[in-house]
C-alpha positions as a Python dict, from the first residue, in 0.01 Angstrom:
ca = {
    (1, 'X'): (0, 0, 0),
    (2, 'X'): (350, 8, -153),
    (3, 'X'): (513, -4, 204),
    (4, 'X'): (268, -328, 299),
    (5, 'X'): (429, -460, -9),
    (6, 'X'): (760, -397, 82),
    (7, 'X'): (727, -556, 401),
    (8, 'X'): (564, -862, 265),
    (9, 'X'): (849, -901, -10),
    (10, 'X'): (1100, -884, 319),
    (11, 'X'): (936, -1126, 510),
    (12, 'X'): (882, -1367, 186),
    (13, 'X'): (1305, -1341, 164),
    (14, 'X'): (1383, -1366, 495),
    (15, 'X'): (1160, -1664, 536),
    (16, 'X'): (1291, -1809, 229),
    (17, 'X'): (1631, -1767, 369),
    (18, 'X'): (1581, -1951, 662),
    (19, 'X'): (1389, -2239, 515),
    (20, 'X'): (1655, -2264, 229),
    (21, 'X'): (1961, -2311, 506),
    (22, 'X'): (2044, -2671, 616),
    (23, 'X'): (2184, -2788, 902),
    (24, 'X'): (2576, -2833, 938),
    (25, 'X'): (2637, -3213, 924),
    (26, 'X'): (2963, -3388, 1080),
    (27, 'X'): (3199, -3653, 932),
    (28, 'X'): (3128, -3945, 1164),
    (29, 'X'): (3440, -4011, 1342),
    (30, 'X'): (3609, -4337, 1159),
    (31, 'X'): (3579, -4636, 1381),
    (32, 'X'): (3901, -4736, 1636),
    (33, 'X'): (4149, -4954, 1488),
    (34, 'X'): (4366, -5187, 1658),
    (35, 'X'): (4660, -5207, 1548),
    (36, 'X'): (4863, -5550, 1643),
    (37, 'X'): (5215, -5491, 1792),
    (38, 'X'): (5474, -5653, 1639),
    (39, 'X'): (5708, -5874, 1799),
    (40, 'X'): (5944, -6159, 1715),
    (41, 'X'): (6113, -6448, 1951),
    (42, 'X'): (6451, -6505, 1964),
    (43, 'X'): (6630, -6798, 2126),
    (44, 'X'): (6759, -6676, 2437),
    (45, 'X'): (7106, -6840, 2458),
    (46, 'X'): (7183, -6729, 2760),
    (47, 'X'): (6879, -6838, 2927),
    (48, 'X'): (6947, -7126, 2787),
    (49, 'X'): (7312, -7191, 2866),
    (50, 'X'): (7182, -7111, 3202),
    (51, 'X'): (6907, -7350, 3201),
    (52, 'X'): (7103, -7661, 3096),
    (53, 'X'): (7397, -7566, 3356),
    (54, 'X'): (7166, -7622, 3642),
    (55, 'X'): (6991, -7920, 3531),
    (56, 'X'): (7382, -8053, 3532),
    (57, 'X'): (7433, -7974, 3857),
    (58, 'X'): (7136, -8037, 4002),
    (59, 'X'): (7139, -8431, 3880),
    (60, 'X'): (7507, -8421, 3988),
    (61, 'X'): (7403, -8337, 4337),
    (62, 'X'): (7113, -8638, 4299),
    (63, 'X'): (7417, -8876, 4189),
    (64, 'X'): (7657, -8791, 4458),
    (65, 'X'): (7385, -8914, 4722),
    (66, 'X'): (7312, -9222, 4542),
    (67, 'X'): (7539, -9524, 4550),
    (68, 'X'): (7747, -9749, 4300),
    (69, 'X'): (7863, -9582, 4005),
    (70, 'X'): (7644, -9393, 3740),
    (71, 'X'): (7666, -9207, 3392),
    (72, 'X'): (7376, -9090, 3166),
    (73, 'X'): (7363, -8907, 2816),
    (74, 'X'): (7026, -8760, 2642),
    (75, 'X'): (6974, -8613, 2326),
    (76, 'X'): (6682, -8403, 2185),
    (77, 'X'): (6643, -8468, 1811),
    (78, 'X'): (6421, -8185, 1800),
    (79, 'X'): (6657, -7937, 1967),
    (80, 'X'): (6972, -8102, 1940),
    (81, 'X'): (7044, -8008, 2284),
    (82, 'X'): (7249, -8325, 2474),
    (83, 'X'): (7362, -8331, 2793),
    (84, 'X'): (7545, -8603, 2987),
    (85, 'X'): (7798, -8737, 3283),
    (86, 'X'): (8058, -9000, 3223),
    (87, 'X'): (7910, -9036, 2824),
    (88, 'X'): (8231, -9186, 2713),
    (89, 'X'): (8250, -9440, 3013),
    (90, 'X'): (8205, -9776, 2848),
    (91, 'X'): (8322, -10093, 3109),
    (92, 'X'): (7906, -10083, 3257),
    (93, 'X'): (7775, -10377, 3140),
    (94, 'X'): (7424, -10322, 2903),
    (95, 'X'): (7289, -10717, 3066),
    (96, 'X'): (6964, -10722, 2883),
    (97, 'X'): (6980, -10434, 2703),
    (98, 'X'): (7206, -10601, 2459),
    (99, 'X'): (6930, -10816, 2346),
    (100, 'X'): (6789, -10534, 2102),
    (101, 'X'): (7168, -10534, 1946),
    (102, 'X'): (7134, -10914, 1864),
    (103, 'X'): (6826, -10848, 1690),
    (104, 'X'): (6937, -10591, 1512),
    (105, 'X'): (7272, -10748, 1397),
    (106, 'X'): (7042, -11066, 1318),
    (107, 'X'): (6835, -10820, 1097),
    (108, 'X'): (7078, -10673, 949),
    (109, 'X'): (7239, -10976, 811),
    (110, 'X'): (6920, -11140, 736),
    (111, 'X'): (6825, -10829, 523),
    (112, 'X'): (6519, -10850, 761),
    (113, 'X'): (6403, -11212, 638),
    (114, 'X'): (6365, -11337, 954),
    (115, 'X'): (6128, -11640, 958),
    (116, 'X'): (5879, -11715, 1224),
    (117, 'X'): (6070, -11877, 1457),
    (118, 'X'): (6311, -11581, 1457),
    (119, 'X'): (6000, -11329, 1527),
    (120, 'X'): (5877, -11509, 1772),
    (121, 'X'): (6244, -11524, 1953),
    (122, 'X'): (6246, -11129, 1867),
    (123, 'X'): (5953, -11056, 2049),
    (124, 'X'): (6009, -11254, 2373),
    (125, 'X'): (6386, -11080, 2385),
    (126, 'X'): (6277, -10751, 2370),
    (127, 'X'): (5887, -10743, 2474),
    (128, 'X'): (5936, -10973, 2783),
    (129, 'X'): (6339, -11008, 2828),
    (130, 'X'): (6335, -11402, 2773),
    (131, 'X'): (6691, -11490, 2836),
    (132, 'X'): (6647, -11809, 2655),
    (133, 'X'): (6547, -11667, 2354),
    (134, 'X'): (6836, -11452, 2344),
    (135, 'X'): (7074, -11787, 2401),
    (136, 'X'): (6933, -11859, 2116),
    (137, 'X'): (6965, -11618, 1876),
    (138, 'X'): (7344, -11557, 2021),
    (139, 'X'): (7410, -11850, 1868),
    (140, 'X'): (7258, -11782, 1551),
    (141, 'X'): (7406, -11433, 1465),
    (142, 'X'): (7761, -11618, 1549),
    (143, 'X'): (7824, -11504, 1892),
    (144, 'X'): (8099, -11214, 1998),
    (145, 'X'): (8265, -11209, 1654),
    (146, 'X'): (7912, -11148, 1460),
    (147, 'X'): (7854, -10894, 1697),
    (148, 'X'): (8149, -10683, 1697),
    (149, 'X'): (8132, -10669, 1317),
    (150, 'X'): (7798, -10533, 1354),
    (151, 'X'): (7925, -10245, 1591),
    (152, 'X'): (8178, -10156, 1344),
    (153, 'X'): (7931, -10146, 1077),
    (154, 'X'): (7701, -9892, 1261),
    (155, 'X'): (7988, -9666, 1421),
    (156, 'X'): (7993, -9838, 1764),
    (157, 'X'): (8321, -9774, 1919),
    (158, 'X'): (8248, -9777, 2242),
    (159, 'X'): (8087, -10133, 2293),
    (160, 'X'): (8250, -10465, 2342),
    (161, 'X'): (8020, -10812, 2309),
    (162, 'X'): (8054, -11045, 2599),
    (163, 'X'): (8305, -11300, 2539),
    (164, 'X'): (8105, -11664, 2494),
    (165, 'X'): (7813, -11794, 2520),
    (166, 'X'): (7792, -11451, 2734),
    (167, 'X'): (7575, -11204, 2566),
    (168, 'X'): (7456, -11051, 2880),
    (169, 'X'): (7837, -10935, 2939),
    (170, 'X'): (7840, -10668, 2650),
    (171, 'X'): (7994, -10320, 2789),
    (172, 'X'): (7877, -10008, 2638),
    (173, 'X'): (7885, -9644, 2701),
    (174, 'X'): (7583, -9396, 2710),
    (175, 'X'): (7734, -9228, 2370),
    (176, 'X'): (7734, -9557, 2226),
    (177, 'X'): (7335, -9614, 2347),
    (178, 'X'): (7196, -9282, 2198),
    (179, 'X'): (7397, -9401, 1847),
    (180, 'X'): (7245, -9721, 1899),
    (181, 'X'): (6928, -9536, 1903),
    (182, 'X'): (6953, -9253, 1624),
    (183, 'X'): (7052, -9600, 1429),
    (184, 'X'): (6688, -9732, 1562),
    (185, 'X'): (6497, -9405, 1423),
    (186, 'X'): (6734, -9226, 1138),
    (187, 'X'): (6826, -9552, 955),
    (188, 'X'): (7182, -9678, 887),
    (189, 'X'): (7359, -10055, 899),
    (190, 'X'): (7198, -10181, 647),
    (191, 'X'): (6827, -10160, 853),
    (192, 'X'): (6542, -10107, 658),
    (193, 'X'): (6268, -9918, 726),
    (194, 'X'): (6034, -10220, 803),
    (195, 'X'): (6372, -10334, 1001),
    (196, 'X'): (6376, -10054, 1255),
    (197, 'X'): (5987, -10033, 1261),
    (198, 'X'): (5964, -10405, 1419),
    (199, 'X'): (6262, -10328, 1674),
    (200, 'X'): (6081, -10039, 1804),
    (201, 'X'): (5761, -10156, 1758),
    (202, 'X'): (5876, -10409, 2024),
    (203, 'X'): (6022, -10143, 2285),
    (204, 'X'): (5751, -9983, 2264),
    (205, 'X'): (5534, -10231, 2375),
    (206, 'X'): (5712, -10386, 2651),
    (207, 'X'): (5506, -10589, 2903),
    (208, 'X'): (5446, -10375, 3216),
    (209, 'X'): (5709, -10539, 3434),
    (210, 'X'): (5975, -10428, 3200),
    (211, 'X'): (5854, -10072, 3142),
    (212, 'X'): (6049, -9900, 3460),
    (213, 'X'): (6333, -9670, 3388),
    (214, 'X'): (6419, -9397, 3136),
    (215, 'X'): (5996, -9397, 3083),
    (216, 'X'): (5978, -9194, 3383),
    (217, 'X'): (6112, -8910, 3175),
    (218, 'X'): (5763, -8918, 3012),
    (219, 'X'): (5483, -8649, 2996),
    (220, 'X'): (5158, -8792, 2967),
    (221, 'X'): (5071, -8879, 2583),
    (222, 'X'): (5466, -8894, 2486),
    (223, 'X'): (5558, -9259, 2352),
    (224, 'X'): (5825, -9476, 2485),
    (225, 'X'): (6008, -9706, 2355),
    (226, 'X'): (6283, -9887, 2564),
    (227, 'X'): (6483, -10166, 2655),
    (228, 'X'): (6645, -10232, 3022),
    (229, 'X'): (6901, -10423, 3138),
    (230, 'X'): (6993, -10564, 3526),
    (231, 'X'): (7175, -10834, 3655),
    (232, 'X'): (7342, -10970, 4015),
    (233, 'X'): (7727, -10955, 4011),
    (234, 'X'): (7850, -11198, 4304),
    (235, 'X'): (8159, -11178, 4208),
    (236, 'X'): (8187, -10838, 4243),
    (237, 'X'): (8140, -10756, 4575),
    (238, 'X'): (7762, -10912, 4587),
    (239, 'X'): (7667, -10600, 4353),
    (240, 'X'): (7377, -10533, 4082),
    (241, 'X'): (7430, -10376, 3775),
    (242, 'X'): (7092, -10182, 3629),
    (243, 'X'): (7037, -9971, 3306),
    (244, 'X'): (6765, -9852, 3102),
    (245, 'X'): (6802, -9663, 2746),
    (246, 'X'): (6494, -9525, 2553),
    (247, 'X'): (6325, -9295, 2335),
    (248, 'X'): (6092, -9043, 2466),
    (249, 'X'): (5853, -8879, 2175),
    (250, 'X'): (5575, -8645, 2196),
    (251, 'X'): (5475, -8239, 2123),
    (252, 'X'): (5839, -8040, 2140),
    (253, 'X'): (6066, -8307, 2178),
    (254, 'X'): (6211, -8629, 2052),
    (255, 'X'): (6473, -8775, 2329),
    (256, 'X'): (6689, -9040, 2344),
    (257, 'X'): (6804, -9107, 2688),
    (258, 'X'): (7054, -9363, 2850),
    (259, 'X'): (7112, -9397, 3246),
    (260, 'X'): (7410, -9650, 3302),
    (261, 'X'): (7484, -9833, 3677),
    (262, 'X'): (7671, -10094, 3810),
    (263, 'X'): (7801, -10126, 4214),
    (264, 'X'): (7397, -10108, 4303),
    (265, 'X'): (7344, -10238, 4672),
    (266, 'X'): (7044, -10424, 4502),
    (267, 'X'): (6873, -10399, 4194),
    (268, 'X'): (6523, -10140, 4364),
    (269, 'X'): (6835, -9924, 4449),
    (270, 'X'): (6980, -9907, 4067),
    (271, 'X'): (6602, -9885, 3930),
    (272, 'X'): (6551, -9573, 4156),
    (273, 'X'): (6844, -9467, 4078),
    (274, 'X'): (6788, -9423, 3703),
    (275, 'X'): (6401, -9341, 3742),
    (276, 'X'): (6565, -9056, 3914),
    (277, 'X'): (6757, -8934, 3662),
    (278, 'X'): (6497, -8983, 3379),
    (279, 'X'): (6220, -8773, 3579),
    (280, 'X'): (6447, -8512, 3678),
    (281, 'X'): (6523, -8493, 3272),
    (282, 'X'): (6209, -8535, 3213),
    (283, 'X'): (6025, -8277, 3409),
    (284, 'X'): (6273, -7976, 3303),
    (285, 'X'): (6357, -8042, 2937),
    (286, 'X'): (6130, -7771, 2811),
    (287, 'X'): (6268, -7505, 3030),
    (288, 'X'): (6624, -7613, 2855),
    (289, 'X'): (6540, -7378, 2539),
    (290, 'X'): (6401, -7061, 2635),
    (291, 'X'): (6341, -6744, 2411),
    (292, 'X'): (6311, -6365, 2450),
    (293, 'X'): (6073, -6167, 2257),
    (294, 'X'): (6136, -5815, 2107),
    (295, 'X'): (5965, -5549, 1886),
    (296, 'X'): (5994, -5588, 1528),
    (297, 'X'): (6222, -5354, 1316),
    (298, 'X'): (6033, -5005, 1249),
    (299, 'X'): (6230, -4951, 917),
    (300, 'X'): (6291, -5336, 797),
    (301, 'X'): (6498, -5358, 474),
    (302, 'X'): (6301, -5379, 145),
}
């Protein structure tokens, strides 16, 4: 009896061993992060330098195919990159393009209280190149001397007025042009705000047969605003003179562009010409500012 006891107490503790042991449980393994690598851009000036040295040469090769004489100047107010050929060159005559000057000047004076009459004159200059109106409004800022007070005042020193009744005979450089422009969309001369709104207001809305030239340096969606010039010069040689200066706005860049001709064959010739130059400009001026990315710092200062 005391030995079936025994045994019973030993299988009571060995049961209640087992049944009082639980099973080993894990830490569940914390889920995978993912971590985000660090890295930073830097301009890549090189790249760059690179970059801006071919598009030189490469629109110097397109110019020494092409006839008559050309020059050309750009500049990115985004990037501040500029490049150019023969900026400083200023005996090409602007033709029409000087029209937007007389309207400025005119403005300028005015303090931008032009009445209707003058508005109306404005817009037929500019929007549709009326050489009429701009007879008119010669006359009415006061002709070359007017005009070359008004280059002085805005830090032209690179353009002459035509001498006259001759508006259309105004020489200019391409350096001259993209001041002219920064003028247009920075402010300065005594332009207001409202002033430099209406003047490119009115470039930018051109009529179609006046909307060739620097605007083939546009992406689709940028804005353009621009003013060209051409004219027949029998007396030199039966030639054409043909220019075109603009800006160029949209996503990454804000350029101002000039492309200068004179000695043109014929006026198609000078308008390929400086379509040429504005597309080649046009298509490669993002690839002009290139970066390089690296890791970030392990240990960055505190």
């Amino acid at each position: 009896m005391r030995a079936r006891l025994v045994a019973g107490v030993g299988v009571l503790l060995l049961a209640g061993g087992c049944g009082s042991r639980q099973a080993q449980v894990l830490p569940a393994a914390p889920p995978a992060v993912k971590v985000a690598r660090c890295v930073m851009s830097f301009p890549d000036v090189r790249g760059a330098r690179l970059a801006r040295a071919r598009l030189a040469d490469d629109i110097a090769r397109y110019l020494a195919r092409r006839p008559g004489r050309i020059v050309y100047a750009v500049h990115d107010l985004v990037s501040g990159v500029t490049l150019g050929y023969g900026r400083h060159r200023d005996e090409l005559i602007t033709a029409s393009g000087a029209k937007v000057d007389i309207v400025m000047a005119l403005l300028a004076r005015r303090a931008g209280r032009l009445d209707e009459d003058e508005r109306d004159l404005a817009e037929r200059m500019i929007r549709e190149s009326d050489n009429r109106a701009a007879d008119v409004m010669w006359a009415r800022i006061g002709g070359s001397g007017a005009m070359s007070a008004f280059y002085r005042r805005i830090g032209l020193r690179r353009t002459t007025p035509g001498r006259g009744i001759y508006w259309g005979g105004t020489t200019s450089s391409p350096s001259d042009r993209i001041r002219l422009l920064k003028v247009l969309v920075k402010g300065g001369g005594g332009l207001s705000a409202a002033d430099r709104d209406l003047v490119l207001g009115l470039m930018g809305r051109v009529q179609e047969d006046q909307a060739w030239g620097v605007s083939a340096a546009a992406r689709r969606g940028d804005r353009v605003a621009l003013k060209n010039g051409w004219t027949p010069r029998p007396f030199v040689h039966g030639t054409w003179a043909v220019s075109s200066y603009g800006r160029i706005a949209g996503p990454g860049r804000d350029l101002l562009l000039s492309v200068q001709t004179d000695l043109q064959p014929g006026d198609g010739a000078g308008i390929e010409t400086v379509e040429g130059v504005a597309r080649m400009i046009g298509t490669r001026w993002d690839g002009l500012t290139p970066t390089t990315r690296r890791p970030c710092p392990t240990n960055p200062l505190p």
